[in-house]
Short mmCIF file of C-alpha atoms in Angstrom, two decimals:
data_model
loop_
_atom_site.label_atom_id
_atom_site.label_comp_id
_atom_site.label_asym_id
_atom_site.label_seq_id
_atom_site.Cartn_x
_atom_site.Cartn_y
_atom_site.Cartn_z
CA MET W 21 0.00 0.00 0.00
CA ASN W 22 1.01 3.64 -0.38
CA ASP W 23 1.91 5.94 2.47
CA ASP W 24 -1.27 8.00 1.96
CA THR W 25 -3.44 5.00 2.67
CA PRO W 26 -5.52 5.28 5.85
CA ASN W 27 -5.06 1.67 6.93
CA GLY W 28 -1.62 0.43 7.92
CA THR W 29 0.07 3.71 7.05
CA GLU W 30 2.38 3.81 10.05
CA ASP W 31 3.42 0.18 9.51
CA ARG W 32 4.38 0.82 5.91
CA ARG W 33 6.23 4.05 6.77
CA ALA W 34 8.22 2.10 9.35
CA ASP W 35 8.96 -0.50 6.67
CA SER W 36 10.31 2.24 4.43
CA GLU W 37 12.55 3.62 7.16
CA ARG W 38 13.96 0.15 7.89
CA SER W 39 14.70 -0.32 4.21
CA LYS W 40 17.04 2.68 4.15
CA GLY W 41 19.49 0.87 6.37
CA SER W 42 19.69 -2.08 3.98
CA ALA W 43 20.12 -0.19 0.71
CA ALA W 44 23.63 -1.56 0.21
CA TRP W 45 22.20 -5.08 0.16
CA ASN W 46 19.55 -4.44 -2.46
CA ARG W 47 19.86 -7.16 -5.09
CA ARG W 48 18.33 -5.22 -7.96
CA GLY W 49 21.66 -4.24 -9.51
CA MET W 50 21.53 -0.61 -8.43
CA LEU W 51 24.59 1.54 -7.86
CA GLN W 52 22.60 3.91 -5.71
CA ALA W 53 25.49 6.00 -4.48
CA ALA W 54 26.27 6.99 -8.06
CA GLY W 55 22.61 7.27 -9.04
CA VAL W 56 23.10 4.66 -11.76
CA THR W 57 20.77 1.68 -12.11
CA ALA W 58 20.15 -1.32 -14.34
CA LEU W 59 17.77 0.99 -16.20
CA GLY W 60 20.65 3.36 -16.76
CA ALA W 61 22.74 0.51 -18.11
CA GLY W 62 20.02 -0.25 -20.62
CA LEU W 63 19.99 3.40 -21.77
CA ALA W 64 23.75 3.63 -22.17
CA GLY W 65 23.60 2.52 -25.78
CA ILE W 66 21.70 5.69 -26.68
CA GLY W 67 23.92 7.96 -24.65
CA ALA W 68 21.60 8.60 -21.71
CA VAL W 69 23.90 7.69 -18.82
CA PRO W 70 27.12 5.71 -18.43
CA ALA W 71 26.81 1.94 -18.52
CA ALA W 72 26.63 0.25 -15.09
CA ALA W 73 27.88 -3.10 -13.94
CA LYS W 74 25.37 -5.66 -12.68
CA PRO W 75 26.52 -6.50 -9.17
CA TRP W 76 23.61 -8.90 -8.58
CA LYS W 77 25.24 -11.35 -10.99
CA ASP W 78 28.39 -11.44 -8.89
CA LYS W 79 26.36 -12.00 -5.72
CA LYS W 80 24.26 -14.65 -7.38
CA SER W 81 27.21 -16.67 -8.66
CA LYS W 82 29.17 -16.70 -5.42
CA LYS W 83 26.88 -19.35 -3.93
CA ALA W 84 25.76 -21.15 -7.09
CA LYS W 85 24.42 -24.61 -6.29
CA LYS W 86 23.58 -27.57 -8.48
CA ASP W 87 20.07 -26.86 -9.72
CA LYS W 88 17.61 -29.69 -9.28
CA GLY W 89 15.80 -30.65 -12.48
CA ARG W 90 17.07 -27.65 -14.43
CA SER W 91 17.24 -28.43 -18.14
CA GLU W 92 17.27 -24.89 -19.54
CA GLU W 93 17.87 -21.45 -18.08
CA GLY W 94 15.36 -21.00 -15.29
CA ILE W 95 13.16 -23.91 -16.42
CA VAL W 96 12.63 -26.69 -13.87
CA ARG W 97 11.17 -29.97 -15.10
CA GLY W 98 10.67 -33.41 -13.67
CA GLU W 99 9.58 -32.32 -10.19
CA LEU W 100 5.81 -31.96 -10.52
CA ALA W 101 3.19 -33.97 -12.43
CA PHE W 102 -0.56 -34.27 -12.63
CA PRO W 103 -1.84 -37.35 -10.81
CA ALA W 104 -3.95 -39.89 -12.67
CA SER W 105 -7.09 -38.05 -11.56
CA GLY W 106 -5.97 -34.99 -13.51
CA ALA W 107 -6.59 -32.67 -10.54
CA PHE W 108 -3.75 -30.55 -9.16
CA THR W 109 -3.90 -28.05 -6.27
CA ILE W 110 -1.61 -25.11 -5.50
CA VAL W 111 -1.58 -23.16 -2.23
CA GLN W 112 -0.25 -19.61 -2.05
CA PHE W 113 0.96 -18.42 1.34
CA ASN W 114 1.86 -14.74 1.39
CA ASP W 115 3.71 -12.41 3.75
CA THR W 116 4.54 -14.92 6.46
CA GLN W 117 6.90 -12.02 7.30
CA ASP W 118 8.14 -12.63 10.84
CA SER W 119 11.28 -13.28 12.85
CA HIS W 120 12.57 -16.49 14.41
CA THR W 121 9.76 -16.21 17.00
CA THR W 122 7.00 -16.58 14.41
CA ASP W 123 3.49 -15.97 15.73
CA VAL W 124 2.11 -19.43 16.54
CA ARG W 125 -1.08 -18.70 14.62
CA THR W 126 0.83 -18.34 11.36
CA THR W 127 1.92 -21.97 11.67
CA GLU W 128 -1.55 -22.98 12.84
CA LEU W 129 -3.06 -21.40 9.72
CA GLN W 130 -0.53 -23.05 7.43
CA ASN W 131 -1.21 -26.44 8.99
CA ALA W 132 -4.99 -25.99 8.72
CA VAL W 133 -4.87 -24.99 5.04
CA LEU W 134 -2.45 -27.77 4.10
CA ASP W 135 -4.55 -30.42 5.83
CA ASP W 136 -7.73 -29.04 4.27
CA ALA W 137 -6.57 -28.41 0.69
CA LYS W 138 -3.99 -31.22 0.47
CA PRO W 139 -2.02 -29.33 -2.19
CA ASP W 140 0.38 -30.77 -4.71
CA PHE W 141 2.55 -27.65 -4.58
CA VAL W 142 2.95 -24.62 -2.29
CA VAL W 143 4.46 -21.21 -2.99
CA ILE W 144 5.39 -18.76 -0.25
CA ASN W 145 5.03 -15.64 -2.34
CA GLY W 146 7.46 -13.14 -0.89
CA ASP W 147 8.22 -11.47 2.43
CA VAL W 148 8.99 -14.88 3.85
CA ILE W 149 10.74 -13.21 6.80
CA ASP W 150 11.14 -9.68 8.15
CA GLY W 151 14.05 -7.62 9.45
CA GLY W 152 13.84 -9.01 12.98
CA PRO W 153 16.60 -11.66 12.90
CA LYS W 154 19.91 -10.42 14.30
CA THR W 155 22.07 -13.46 13.48
CA VAL W 156 22.40 -15.97 10.66
CA THR W 157 20.94 -18.64 12.92
CA GLU W 158 17.86 -16.50 13.54
CA VAL W 159 17.40 -15.96 9.78
CA LYS W 160 17.52 -19.71 9.24
CA GLN W 161 15.10 -20.28 12.12
CA ALA W 162 12.67 -17.71 10.71
CA ILE W 163 12.70 -19.46 7.33
CA ASN W 164 12.52 -22.91 8.87
CA ASN W 165 9.42 -21.98 10.88
CA VAL W 166 7.37 -21.33 7.73
CA VAL W 167 8.71 -24.04 5.41
CA LEU W 168 8.55 -26.87 7.92
CA PRO W 169 4.78 -27.46 7.52
CA MET W 170 5.39 -28.48 3.89
CA GLU W 171 8.48 -30.54 4.65
CA GLN W 172 6.63 -32.45 7.36
CA ARG W 173 3.89 -33.32 4.86
CA GLN W 174 6.30 -34.06 2.00
CA ILE W 175 4.72 -31.38 -0.19
CA PRO W 176 6.90 -29.78 -2.89
CA TRP W 177 7.32 -26.06 -2.30
CA ALA W 178 9.19 -22.98 -3.44
CA LEU W 179 9.39 -19.34 -2.47
CA THR W 180 9.68 -16.00 -4.17
CA PHE W 181 11.34 -13.01 -2.58
CA GLY W 182 9.63 -9.82 -1.43
CA ASN W 183 10.84 -6.42 -0.32
CA HIS W 184 11.45 -7.46 3.31
CA ASP W 185 13.49 -10.64 2.85
CA GLU W 186 16.84 -8.84 2.95
CA ASP W 187 15.89 -6.32 5.65
CA SER W 188 18.07 -8.19 8.14
CA THR W 189 21.01 -8.62 5.75
CA GLY W 190 22.77 -5.49 6.94
CA LYS W 191 22.98 -7.04 10.42
CA THR W 192 23.61 -10.66 9.45
CA GLY W 193 25.42 -10.55 6.11
CA PHE W 194 23.04 -13.31 4.99
CA ASP W 195 21.47 -12.37 1.66
CA GLU W 196 19.05 -14.00 -0.76
CA ALA W 197 21.78 -16.01 -2.50
CA ASP W 198 22.61 -17.46 0.91
CA MET W 199 18.93 -18.14 1.54
CA ILE W 200 18.61 -20.10 -1.70
CA ASP W 201 21.71 -22.06 -0.79
CA PHE W 202 20.27 -22.74 2.66
CA ILE W 203 16.82 -23.91 1.51
CA SER W 204 18.36 -26.20 -1.10
CA GLN W 205 18.97 -28.59 1.82
CA TYR W 206 15.23 -29.14 2.26
CA ARG W 207 14.10 -32.30 0.51
CA TYR W 208 10.92 -30.82 -1.00
CA ASN W 209 12.17 -27.39 -2.02
CA LEU W 210 12.16 -26.64 -5.77
CA ASN W 211 14.00 -23.32 -5.83
CA THR W 212 17.05 -23.03 -8.03
CA THR W 213 19.49 -20.20 -8.65
CA GLY W 214 17.14 -19.42 -11.54
CA ALA W 215 17.57 -17.50 -14.76
CA ASP W 216 20.57 -15.21 -15.19
CA VAL W 217 18.53 -12.02 -14.92
CA THR W 218 17.85 -9.32 -12.32
CA GLY W 219 16.83 -10.68 -8.94
CA THR W 220 17.01 -14.07 -7.30
CA SER W 221 15.54 -17.44 -8.32
CA ASN W 222 13.44 -16.30 -11.27
CA GLN W 223 12.22 -19.62 -12.63
CA VAL W 224 9.36 -21.59 -14.10
CA VAL W 225 8.41 -25.00 -12.70
CA THR W 226 6.47 -27.13 -15.16
CA VAL W 227 3.81 -29.67 -14.25
CA SER W 228 4.04 -32.74 -16.44
CA SER W 229 0.96 -34.44 -17.84
CA SER W 230 -0.39 -37.52 -16.10
CA THR W 231 0.40 -39.63 -19.15
CA GLY W 232 3.92 -38.55 -19.99
CA ASP W 233 6.72 -36.07 -19.48
CA ASP W 234 5.29 -33.30 -21.67
CA ASP W 235 4.67 -29.90 -20.04
CA ALA W 236 0.97 -29.53 -19.20
CA PHE W 237 1.18 -26.40 -17.03
CA ALA W 238 3.72 -23.78 -15.96
CA ILE W 239 4.19 -22.15 -12.55
CA TRP W 240 6.18 -18.93 -12.95
CA LEU W 241 8.05 -17.63 -9.88
CA LEU W 242 9.37 -14.08 -10.26
CA ASP W 243 11.40 -11.82 -8.02
CA SER W 244 9.64 -8.43 -8.04
CA GLY W 245 12.43 -6.85 -6.01
CA ARG W 246 12.83 -4.77 -2.92
CA TYR W 247 12.94 -0.95 -2.88
CA ALA W 248 13.21 1.71 -5.55
CA PRO W 249 16.47 3.69 -5.76
CA LYS W 250 16.62 7.25 -4.47
CA GLU W 251 17.44 8.60 -7.92
CA ILE W 252 17.89 7.61 -11.55
CA ALA W 253 20.02 9.58 -14.03
CA GLY W 254 20.43 12.31 -11.44
CA GLN W 255 16.68 12.72 -10.95
CA SER W 256 15.19 12.10 -7.52
CA LEU W 257 12.37 9.58 -7.11
CA GLU W 258 10.96 11.53 -4.16
CA GLY W 259 7.17 11.47 -4.35
CA TYR W 260 7.13 8.21 -6.31
CA PRO W 261 6.33 4.79 -4.83
CA ASN W 262 9.13 3.32 -2.71
CA TRP W 263 8.82 -0.20 -4.06
CA ASP W 264 10.60 -2.12 -6.78
CA TRP W 265 9.48 -3.44 -10.17
CA LEU W 266 10.29 -6.20 -12.65
CA ARG W 267 13.21 -5.31 -14.89
CA PHE W 268 13.28 -5.54 -18.67
CA ASP W 269 15.64 -8.53 -18.65
CA GLN W 270 13.14 -10.43 -16.48
CA ILE W 271 10.35 -9.70 -18.96
CA GLU W 272 12.63 -10.76 -21.81
CA TRP W 273 13.43 -14.00 -19.98
CA TYR W 274 9.74 -14.75 -19.42
CA ALA W 275 9.03 -14.30 -23.13
CA ARG W 276 12.07 -16.37 -24.10
CA ALA W 277 11.23 -19.20 -21.69
CA SER W 278 7.58 -19.09 -22.73
CA ARG W 279 8.58 -19.56 -26.35
CA ALA W 280 10.90 -22.41 -25.35
CA LEU W 281 8.03 -24.16 -23.56
CA GLU W 282 5.79 -23.67 -26.58
CA GLU W 283 8.41 -25.04 -28.97
CA ARG W 284 8.94 -28.15 -26.86
CA ALA W 285 5.24 -28.81 -26.34
CA GLY W 286 4.11 -27.84 -29.83
CA ARG W 287 1.53 -25.51 -28.26
CA LEU W 288 1.24 -22.75 -25.70
CA VAL W 289 1.72 -24.08 -22.16
CA PRO W 290 -0.83 -22.41 -19.85
CA GLY W 291 0.40 -21.15 -16.52
CA LEU W 292 0.13 -18.92 -13.46
CA VAL W 293 2.60 -16.24 -12.34
CA PHE W 294 3.48 -15.61 -8.70
CA GLN W 295 5.36 -12.48 -7.66
CA HIS W 296 5.25 -10.39 -4.52
CA ILE W 297 4.59 -6.80 -5.64
CA ALA W 298 1.47 -5.91 -7.63
CA LEU W 299 1.36 -4.67 -11.20
CA HIS W 300 -0.02 -1.26 -12.07
CA GLU W 301 -2.82 -3.15 -13.81
CA HIS W 302 -4.17 -4.40 -10.49
CA ARG W 303 -5.22 -0.84 -9.67
CA MET W 304 -6.42 -0.13 -13.20
CA MET W 305 -8.69 -3.18 -13.00
CA TRP W 306 -10.33 -2.05 -9.74
CA TYR W 307 -11.46 1.21 -11.39
CA SER W 308 -11.51 0.03 -15.02
CA SER W 309 -9.55 3.17 -15.75
CA ILE W 310 -6.01 4.50 -15.93
CA ASP W 311 -6.79 8.06 -14.86
CA PHE W 312 -9.96 8.04 -12.74
CA ARG W 313 -9.67 6.49 -9.28
CA GLY W 314 -12.96 7.37 -7.66
CA GLU W 315 -14.93 4.65 -5.93
CA SER W 316 -17.95 5.61 -8.02
CA ALA W 317 -16.21 3.84 -10.92
CA HIS W 318 -15.84 0.54 -9.09
CA PRO W 319 -19.37 -0.92 -9.50
CA ALA W 320 -19.03 -0.85 -13.29
CA ALA W 321 -15.47 -2.19 -13.06
CA LYS W 322 -16.62 -4.98 -10.74
CA LYS W 323 -19.18 -6.10 -13.30
CA LYS W 324 -16.88 -5.68 -16.30
CA HIS W 325 -13.92 -7.53 -14.77
CA SER W 326 -15.84 -9.98 -12.52
CA ILE W 327 -14.05 -8.67 -9.43
CA VAL W 328 -14.56 -10.48 -6.13
CA GLY W 329 -12.96 -9.83 -2.75
CA GLU W 330 -11.90 -6.81 -0.71
CA ARG W 331 -9.67 -3.81 -1.32
CA ASN W 332 -8.72 -2.20 1.98
CA GLU W 333 -5.60 -0.31 0.91
CA ASN W 334 -4.11 1.25 -2.18
CA GLU W 335 -2.18 -1.09 -4.42
CA CYS W 336 1.54 -0.50 -4.07
CA PRO W 337 3.43 -1.20 -7.31
CA GLY W 338 6.76 0.42 -8.09
CA PRO W 339 7.30 3.77 -9.78
CA PHE W 340 7.36 2.28 -13.31
CA ASN W 341 5.06 -0.03 -15.20
CA SER W 342 7.23 -3.04 -15.96
CA GLY W 343 5.40 -4.13 -19.10
CA MET W 344 4.79 -7.62 -17.73
CA PHE W 345 1.06 -7.49 -18.41
CA ASN W 346 1.65 -6.46 -22.00
CA ALA W 347 4.12 -9.33 -22.40
CA MET W 348 1.60 -11.82 -21.01
CA LEU W 349 -1.07 -10.53 -23.38
CA ALA W 350 1.30 -10.93 -26.30
CA ARG W 351 2.31 -14.47 -25.36
CA GLY W 352 -1.20 -15.64 -24.49
CA ASP W 353 -0.14 -18.41 -22.12
CA VAL W 354 -0.56 -16.95 -18.62
CA GLN W 355 -3.99 -17.51 -17.07
CA GLY W 356 -3.39 -15.37 -13.99
CA LEU W 357 -0.86 -13.38 -11.96
CA PHE W 358 -1.10 -13.33 -8.17
CA VAL W 359 0.64 -11.16 -5.59
CA GLY W 360 0.70 -10.21 -1.91
CA HIS W 361 2.57 -7.22 -0.41
CA ASP W 362 -0.63 -5.27 0.36
CA HIS W 363 -1.70 -7.42 3.28
CA ILE W 364 -5.36 -6.50 3.52
CA ASN W 365 -6.36 -6.83 -0.12
CA THR W 366 -8.03 -10.10 -1.11
CA TYR W 367 -9.58 -9.33 -4.48
CA SER W 368 -9.20 -10.92 -7.89
CA GLY W 369 -10.72 -10.25 -11.30
CA ASN W 370 -10.49 -10.97 -15.00
CA TYR W 371 -8.52 -8.18 -16.64
CA PHE W 372 -8.77 -8.59 -20.40
CA GLY W 373 -8.43 -12.36 -20.23
CA ILE W 374 -5.83 -12.61 -17.47
CA GLU W 375 -6.84 -13.00 -13.83
CA LEU W 376 -5.11 -10.57 -11.49
CA GLY W 377 -5.38 -11.27 -7.80
CA TYR W 378 -4.14 -10.94 -4.26
CA SER W 379 -3.58 -13.39 -1.47
CA PRO W 380 -3.88 -11.75 1.94
CA SER W 381 -1.19 -11.97 4.59
CA THR W 382 -0.80 -15.48 5.95
CA GLY W 383 1.46 -14.23 8.74
CA PHE W 384 0.02 -12.80 11.93
CA GLY W 385 3.16 -10.72 12.52
CA PRO W 386 2.87 -7.86 9.98
CA TYR W 387 0.22 -5.15 9.84
CA GLY W 388 -3.40 -5.99 9.19
CA LEU W 389 -6.74 -4.22 9.47
CA PRO W 390 -7.08 -1.48 12.10
CA GLY W 391 -7.76 -2.19 15.77
CA GLU W 392 -9.68 -5.26 16.87
CA LYS W 393 -10.08 -6.40 13.25
CA ARG W 394 -6.30 -6.62 12.80
CA ASN W 395 -6.17 -10.35 11.98
CA GLN W 396 -9.57 -10.80 10.37
CA LEU W 397 -8.18 -11.28 6.87
CA ARG W 398 -5.25 -13.61 7.58
CA GLY W 399 -5.49 -16.36 5.02
CA ALA W 400 -4.18 -18.22 1.98
CA ARG W 401 -5.29 -18.69 -1.61
CA VAL W 402 -6.01 -22.16 -3.02
CA PHE W 403 -5.83 -22.80 -6.78
CA THR W 404 -7.32 -25.73 -8.69
CA LEU W 405 -6.08 -27.13 -11.97
CA GLU W 406 -7.83 -29.72 -14.15
CA GLU W 407 -5.66 -31.36 -16.77
CA GLY W 408 -8.46 -32.03 -19.26
CA VAL W 409 -9.98 -28.53 -19.12
CA ASP W 410 -9.18 -25.84 -21.66
CA GLY W 411 -6.57 -23.58 -20.08
CA VAL W 412 -6.14 -26.07 -17.20
CA TYR W 413 -6.59 -23.43 -14.48
CA THR W 414 -10.17 -23.59 -13.17
CA GLY W 415 -10.16 -20.99 -10.37
CA SER W 416 -9.10 -20.09 -6.85
CA GLU W 417 -10.50 -19.09 -3.49
CA VAL W 418 -9.23 -17.48 -0.30
CA ARG W 419 -9.42 -19.50 2.90
CA PHE W 420 -9.32 -17.45 6.08
CA ALA W 421 -7.94 -18.26 9.52
CA ARG W 422 -11.29 -17.31 11.06
CA ASN W 423 -12.98 -20.12 9.10
CA TYR W 424 -10.72 -22.67 10.79
CA GLY W 425 -11.51 -21.48 14.30
CA ILE W 426 -8.07 -19.91 14.73
CA ASP W 427 -7.83 -17.12 17.28
CA ILE W 428 -7.78 -13.79 15.42
CA SER W 429 -7.53 -11.50 18.44
CA PRO W 430 -5.11 -8.61 17.80
CA ALA W 431 -2.46 -9.32 20.45
CA ALA W 432 0.72 -11.03 19.23
CA GLN W 433 1.33 -14.65 20.22
CA ARG W 434 5.08 -15.15 19.89
CA GLY W 435 6.37 -18.66 19.36
CA THR W 436 9.68 -20.43 19.80
CA PRO W 437 11.87 -21.53 16.88
CA ALA W 438 10.97 -24.94 15.48
CA GLU W 439 13.61 -27.66 15.37
CA PHE W 440 15.44 -28.03 12.07
CA PRO W 441 14.99 -31.30 10.18
CA GLU W 442 17.95 -33.59 10.76
CA TYR W 443 19.06 -33.09 7.15
CA VAL W 444 19.22 -29.26 7.41
CA LYS W 445 22.12 -27.31 8.91
#
């Protein structure tokens, strides 16, 4: 959400202040001190600003691990498949965002959803942890707390990164490359180092058909970044959103990998995209307009775009429109793109043939609704796929903690770190 939003404003302002201390650890390839960014590097060919190095590549390669199932750049095959029934379920947990003393109700909610939905795959879609950990051990404990429910049930899982995942890096020296290296020890984790583009672990995990090894569906996992730089090409970004955005090389990679999947399958491979930070099109859909943002426009937009769910805060994309939606329209394979980041939004809708949606905060640690309603919208989103159906993706729904009888009172309920599996150090 934006800082002018009435709900959660102080929480998000505090988030922004904490981010300033971790600017040196931002993995988006920005040379902030010099005011030069990856965008500037892309403009160098036309004389806009001097070309910049891409320091994220150096950081990414220092801990490169052997990628499981990786057959092409950022494409992971052979890990997931439709069962004989043809039904496949995905669970999206979002913003578990806590320290090593994760609120016990976060785990309780995860357990309840996993036992109810019995998913075939789980994605923790960014802000897996917050800036609370003070040591490497505490970072590992914070991650372990929220991935253990899947490991215990032997459910394949992966994560994307959000803006808070490196907030503790300035204190611990443990960055996202280290996190990927750490979670590679978990038996059911499907993260790889990913494509050689901006960010960490950009990848697509394919779901094979029930009758062979051909790609029947694609699960895209993108790193939407952390925080915007303070300036670009000598111009301040003051007054613009503080958050990050997908870079051009990430969009290029998506298109390239999408074409590779199509060439191998002999057809478009339908899929879903998961990334942490919303697109500008999420907001456009709510109003069915680029310019007008009055609530009087929403009833018509709701009907036009089949919008369901709540919007309790402004969408908070980055300062620039990444072009991802346009790329998905052009390719024609993505059925939907789902985000988190804005904890108290739960809506989804059909925006010109592509579903755009939110999953609310799964974690009980970060901000929620005001006052006594703080934890009313804690939840997860459950997706259903049917192999024999056109487009494969058949829909999703949000499942709330309150529906499972979980205590949603506003006071925090701090937990103790869970034990690591014996195979994780």
